[in-house]
Coordinates of C-alpha atoms in Angstrom, one line a residue:
Chain A
E222 CA -12.8 -15.4 -5.9
V223 CA -12.3 -12.1 -3.8
Q224 CA -10.0 -9.9 -6.0
V225 CA -9.7 -6.2 -7.7
V226 CA -8.2 -5.9 -10.9
E227 CA -6.7 -2.4 -12.5
S228 CA -6.6 -1.6 -16.0
G229 CA -6.3 1.5 -18.3
G230 CA -2.5 2.5 -18.0
G231 CA -0.5 3.0 -20.9
L232 CA 2.1 5.4 -22.5
L233 CA 1.0 9.0 -22.4
Q234 CA 2.5 12.0 -23.3
P235 CA 3.1 14.8 -20.8
G236 CA 0.1 17.1 -20.4
G237 CA -2.3 14.5 -21.2
S238 CA -5.0 12.9 -19.0
L239 CA -6.3 9.3 -18.4
R240 CA -8.6 7.5 -15.9
L241 CA -7.7 4.3 -14.2
S242 CA -10.1 1.5 -13.2
C243 CA -10.4 -1.2 -10.7
A244 CA -13.0 -3.7 -11.2
A245 CA -13.8 -5.7 -7.7
S246 CA -15.3 -9.1 -7.5
G247 CA -16.1 -11.5 -4.8
F248 CA -17.1 -9.3 -2.1
S249 CA -19.5 -6.5 -1.3
F250 CA -17.4 -3.6 -2.8
S251 CA -20.1 -0.9 -1.7
S252 CA -19.2 -1.9 1.9
Y253 CA -15.4 -0.8 1.9
E254 CA -13.4 2.1 1.6
M255 CA -10.8 1.8 -1.0
N256 CA -7.4 3.5 -1.9
W257 CA -5.0 4.1 -4.9
V258 CA -1.3 3.5 -3.9
R259 CA 1.6 3.8 -6.6
Q260 CA 5.1 2.7 -7.0
A261 CA 7.4 4.7 -9.4
P262 CA 9.9 2.5 -11.2
G263 CA 12.7 1.2 -8.6
K264 CA 11.2 3.2 -5.7
G265 CA 8.8 2.7 -2.9
L266 CA 4.9 2.4 -2.3
E267 CA 3.1 5.9 -2.2
W268 CA -0.6 6.3 -1.1
V269 CA -2.3 8.6 -3.5
S270 CA -5.9 8.6 -2.8
H271 CA -8.7 7.4 -0.6
I272 CA -12.5 7.3 -1.2
S273 CA -15.0 6.4 1.5
S274 CA -17.6 3.1 0.9
T275 CA -20.3 5.9 -0.3
G276 CA -18.0 8.0 -2.2
N277 CA -18.9 11.1 -0.2
T278 CA -15.7 11.5 1.1
K279 CA -12.0 11.8 -0.7
Y280 CA -8.5 12.3 0.3
Y281 CA -5.4 13.1 -1.7
A282 CA -1.7 13.2 -1.2
D283 CA -0.3 16.2 -1.5
S284 CA 1.6 15.5 -4.7
V285 CA -1.5 14.9 -6.5
T286 CA -3.9 17.1 -5.2
G287 CA -5.7 19.2 -8.1
R288 CA -5.0 17.0 -11.0
F289 CA -6.1 13.4 -9.7
I290 CA -9.8 12.9 -8.8
I291 CA -10.7 9.4 -7.0
S292 CA -14.5 8.6 -7.8
R293 CA -16.4 5.1 -7.8
D294 CA -19.7 3.4 -9.0
N295 CA -21.0 1.0 -6.3
S296 CA -23.5 -0.3 -8.9
K297 CA -20.6 -1.2 -11.3
N298 CA -18.3 -2.7 -8.3
S299 CA -15.8 -0.2 -9.9
L300 CA -13.1 2.5 -8.5
Y301 CA -11.8 5.1 -10.9
L302 CA -8.5 7.4 -10.7
Q303 CA -8.9 10.2 -13.1
I304 CA -5.5 11.9 -13.7
N305 CA -4.9 15.1 -15.5
S306 CA -1.9 17.3 -16.5
L307 CA 0.3 14.1 -16.7
R308 CA 3.8 14.8 -15.3
A309 CA 6.8 12.5 -16.0
E310 CA 6.8 11.8 -12.1
D311 CA 3.5 10.3 -12.4
T312 CA 5.3 7.2 -14.0
A313 CA 4.3 4.4 -11.6
I314 CA 2.3 1.2 -11.4
Y315 CA -1.0 2.1 -9.7
Y316 CA -2.5 -0.4 -7.3
C317 CA -6.0 -0.4 -6.0
A318 CA -6.0 -1.0 -2.6
R319 CA -8.8 -2.4 -0.4
E320 CA -8.9 -1.0 3.3
S321 CA -9.8 -3.1 6.0
P322 CA -12.8 -2.3 7.7
S323 CA -11.0 -3.1 11.0
V324 CA -9.7 -0.8 13.8
D325 CA -6.3 -2.1 13.3
W326 CA -5.9 0.0 10.0
Y327 CA -4.3 -1.8 6.9
F328 CA -4.9 -2.6 3.2
D329 CA -6.2 -6.1 3.0
L330 CA -6.6 -6.7 -0.9
W331 CA -4.3 -5.5 -3.6
G332 CA -4.6 -5.7 -7.4
R333 CA -1.8 -6.5 -9.3
G334 CA -1.4 -3.2 -10.6
T335 CA -1.4 -0.8 -14.1
L336 CA 1.3 0.5 -15.4
V337 CA 1.5 4.3 -16.3
T338 CA 4.2 5.8 -18.1
V339 CA 4.5 9.5 -19.3
S340 CA 7.2 10.2 -21.8
S341 CA 7.5 12.6 -24.9
Chain B
S1038 CA 2.9 13.9 9.0
S1039 CA 6.5 12.8 7.3
E1040 CA 7.2 9.4 5.9
P1041 CA 8.1 6.5 8.6
T1042 CA 11.9 5.5 8.2
Q1043 CA 13.3 2.1 7.3
D1044 CA 17.1 0.8 7.0
P1045 CA 17.1 0.6 2.9
A1046 CA 18.8 -2.9 3.1
L1047 CA 19.3 -5.6 5.2
S1048 CA 20.9 -9.0 5.2
V1049 CA 20.3 -12.4 6.9
A1050 CA 21.9 -15.7 7.1
L1051 CA 19.6 -18.7 6.1
G1052 CA 17.8 -19.9 9.2
Q1053 CA 18.9 -16.9 11.4
T1054 CA 16.6 -14.0 12.8
V1055 CA 16.5 -10.8 11.4
R1056 CA 14.2 -7.8 12.8
I1057 CA 13.3 -5.1 10.4
T1058 CA 12.3 -1.8 12.0
C1059 CA 10.2 1.2 11.0
Q1060 CA 10.5 4.7 12.9
G1061 CA 7.8 7.6 12.9
D1062 CA 5.5 9.7 14.9
S1063 CA 2.5 8.2 13.6
L1064 CA 3.2 4.9 14.8
R1065 CA 2.5 6.1 18.5
N1066 CA -1.0 6.3 17.7
Y1067 CA -1.7 3.5 15.1
Y1068 CA -0.7 -0.1 14.6
T1069 CA 1.7 -0.9 12.1
S1070 CA 0.9 -3.1 9.0
W1071 CA 3.7 -5.0 6.9
Y1072 CA 3.8 -6.1 3.4
Q1073 CA 6.2 -8.2 1.5
Q1074 CA 7.1 -7.2 -2.3
K1075 CA 8.7 -9.7 -4.2
P1076 CA 10.1 -8.3 -7.9
R1077 CA 7.3 -7.6 -10.3
Q1078 CA 4.4 -8.6 -7.8
A1079 CA 1.9 -6.7 -6.0
P1080 CA 2.4 -6.2 -2.0
V1081 CA 1.4 -9.1 0.0
L1082 CA 0.1 -8.4 3.9
V1083 CA 2.2 -10.2 6.4
I1084 CA 1.3 -8.4 9.7
Y1085 CA -1.4 -6.2 10.9
G1086 CA -2.6 -5.1 14.1
K1087 CA -0.8 -5.9 17.5
N1088 CA 0.4 -9.0 15.9
N1089 CA -1.7 -10.8 13.8
R1090 CA -1.1 -12.9 10.4
P1091 CA -3.3 -13.1 7.4
S1092 CA -4.1 -16.5 6.5
G1093 CA -1.3 -18.4 4.6
I1094 CA 1.5 -16.4 6.4
P1095 CA 4.2 -18.6 8.2
D1096 CA 4.4 -18.1 11.6
R1097 CA 8.1 -16.9 11.4
F1098 CA 6.9 -13.5 10.5
S1099 CA 5.8 -11.5 13.8
G1100 CA 5.5 -7.8 14.8
S1101 CA 5.9 -5.4 17.6
R1102 CA 5.8 -1.9 18.8
S1103 CA 7.5 -0.1 21.1
G1104 CA 6.8 3.9 21.4
D1105 CA 7.5 5.1 17.8
T1106 CA 9.0 2.3 16.6
A1107 CA 7.4 -1.0 14.9
S1108 CA 9.4 -4.1 14.1
L1109 CA 9.0 -6.7 11.8
T1110 CA 10.6 -10.0 12.8
I1111 CA 11.4 -13.0 10.6
T1112 CA 12.7 -16.3 13.1
G1113 CA 14.4 -18.6 10.9
A1114 CA 14.4 -16.9 7.5
Q1115 CA 14.0 -18.7 4.4
A1116 CA 15.3 -18.3 0.8
E1117 CA 12.0 -17.4 -0.1
D1118 CA 11.9 -14.3 2.3
E1119 CA 14.2 -12.5 0.1
A1120 CA 11.9 -9.5 -0.7
D1121 CA 11.3 -5.7 -0.1
Y1122 CA 9.3 -4.8 3.0
Y1123 CA 7.0 -1.6 3.6
C1124 CA 5.6 -0.7 6.9
N1125 CA 2.6 1.5 6.7
S1126 CA 0.1 3.4 9.0
R1127 CA -2.5 5.8 9.2
G1128 CA -0.9 9.3 9.0
S1129 CA -1.9 12.3 11.2
S1130 CA -3.9 14.3 8.7
A1131 CA -6.3 14.0 5.6
N1132 CA -3.6 14.5 2.9
H1133 CA -1.5 11.9 4.9
R1134 CA -4.2 9.6 5.6
W1135 CA -1.7 6.6 4.8
V1136 CA 1.9 6.8 5.0
F1137 CA 4.6 4.2 3.8
G1138 CA 8.0 3.6 5.1
G1139 CA 10.6 4.1 2.4
G1140 CA 11.0 0.2 2.3
T1141 CA 13.8 -2.6 3.3
K1142 CA 15.6 -4.7 0.9
L1143 CA 16.2 -8.1 2.7
T1144 CA 18.8 -10.1 1.5
V1145 CA 19.0 -14.1 2.5
L1146 CA 22.6 -15.3 2.4

């Protein structure tokens, strides 16, 4: 089955760090560019970060630049998001989303997400 | 680039037609994709490209674009179409690689 499954969320204190993981299966992970998208409670979707298929190119939203680090390990079919200096506003469900290689530009596969709660 | 704008909420009578719009500069240059999200579920792609539906999406869903405005039309809305709908497009810079609209909460009456 083609799927991506996120893990690593939890209850963290402000200022802390954590690493989210996204395990891909059923497709050639190394051929796809990947993204993280988050959704704060009761809010809309927010694009967070992008990584190219090789991992050589990375982009971040302004709101997370300098604190978040995206990476991948194609040998393990896995995507990661290192989150540092956690803030209350980082509280959200974090989704792993596969970017279609089509020039139509869209996300063609989403995971169920992992919840990150930042609270003291 | 700024976030595309969507009406926060719309309602439609069962069986009627509703159009959900998304407006933004980035939409002039890139196709818009649309995602349906039901409570406590992940987003699901419903429309991409010029007007394409993934396998399993009913043909009552269609998409269009005119200038800086993209539209998602549901022709003959069903109770199961009640959900949040988000438009999405490529942005205009590296730190705005992707942009999402604020979402439209659709109620089927």
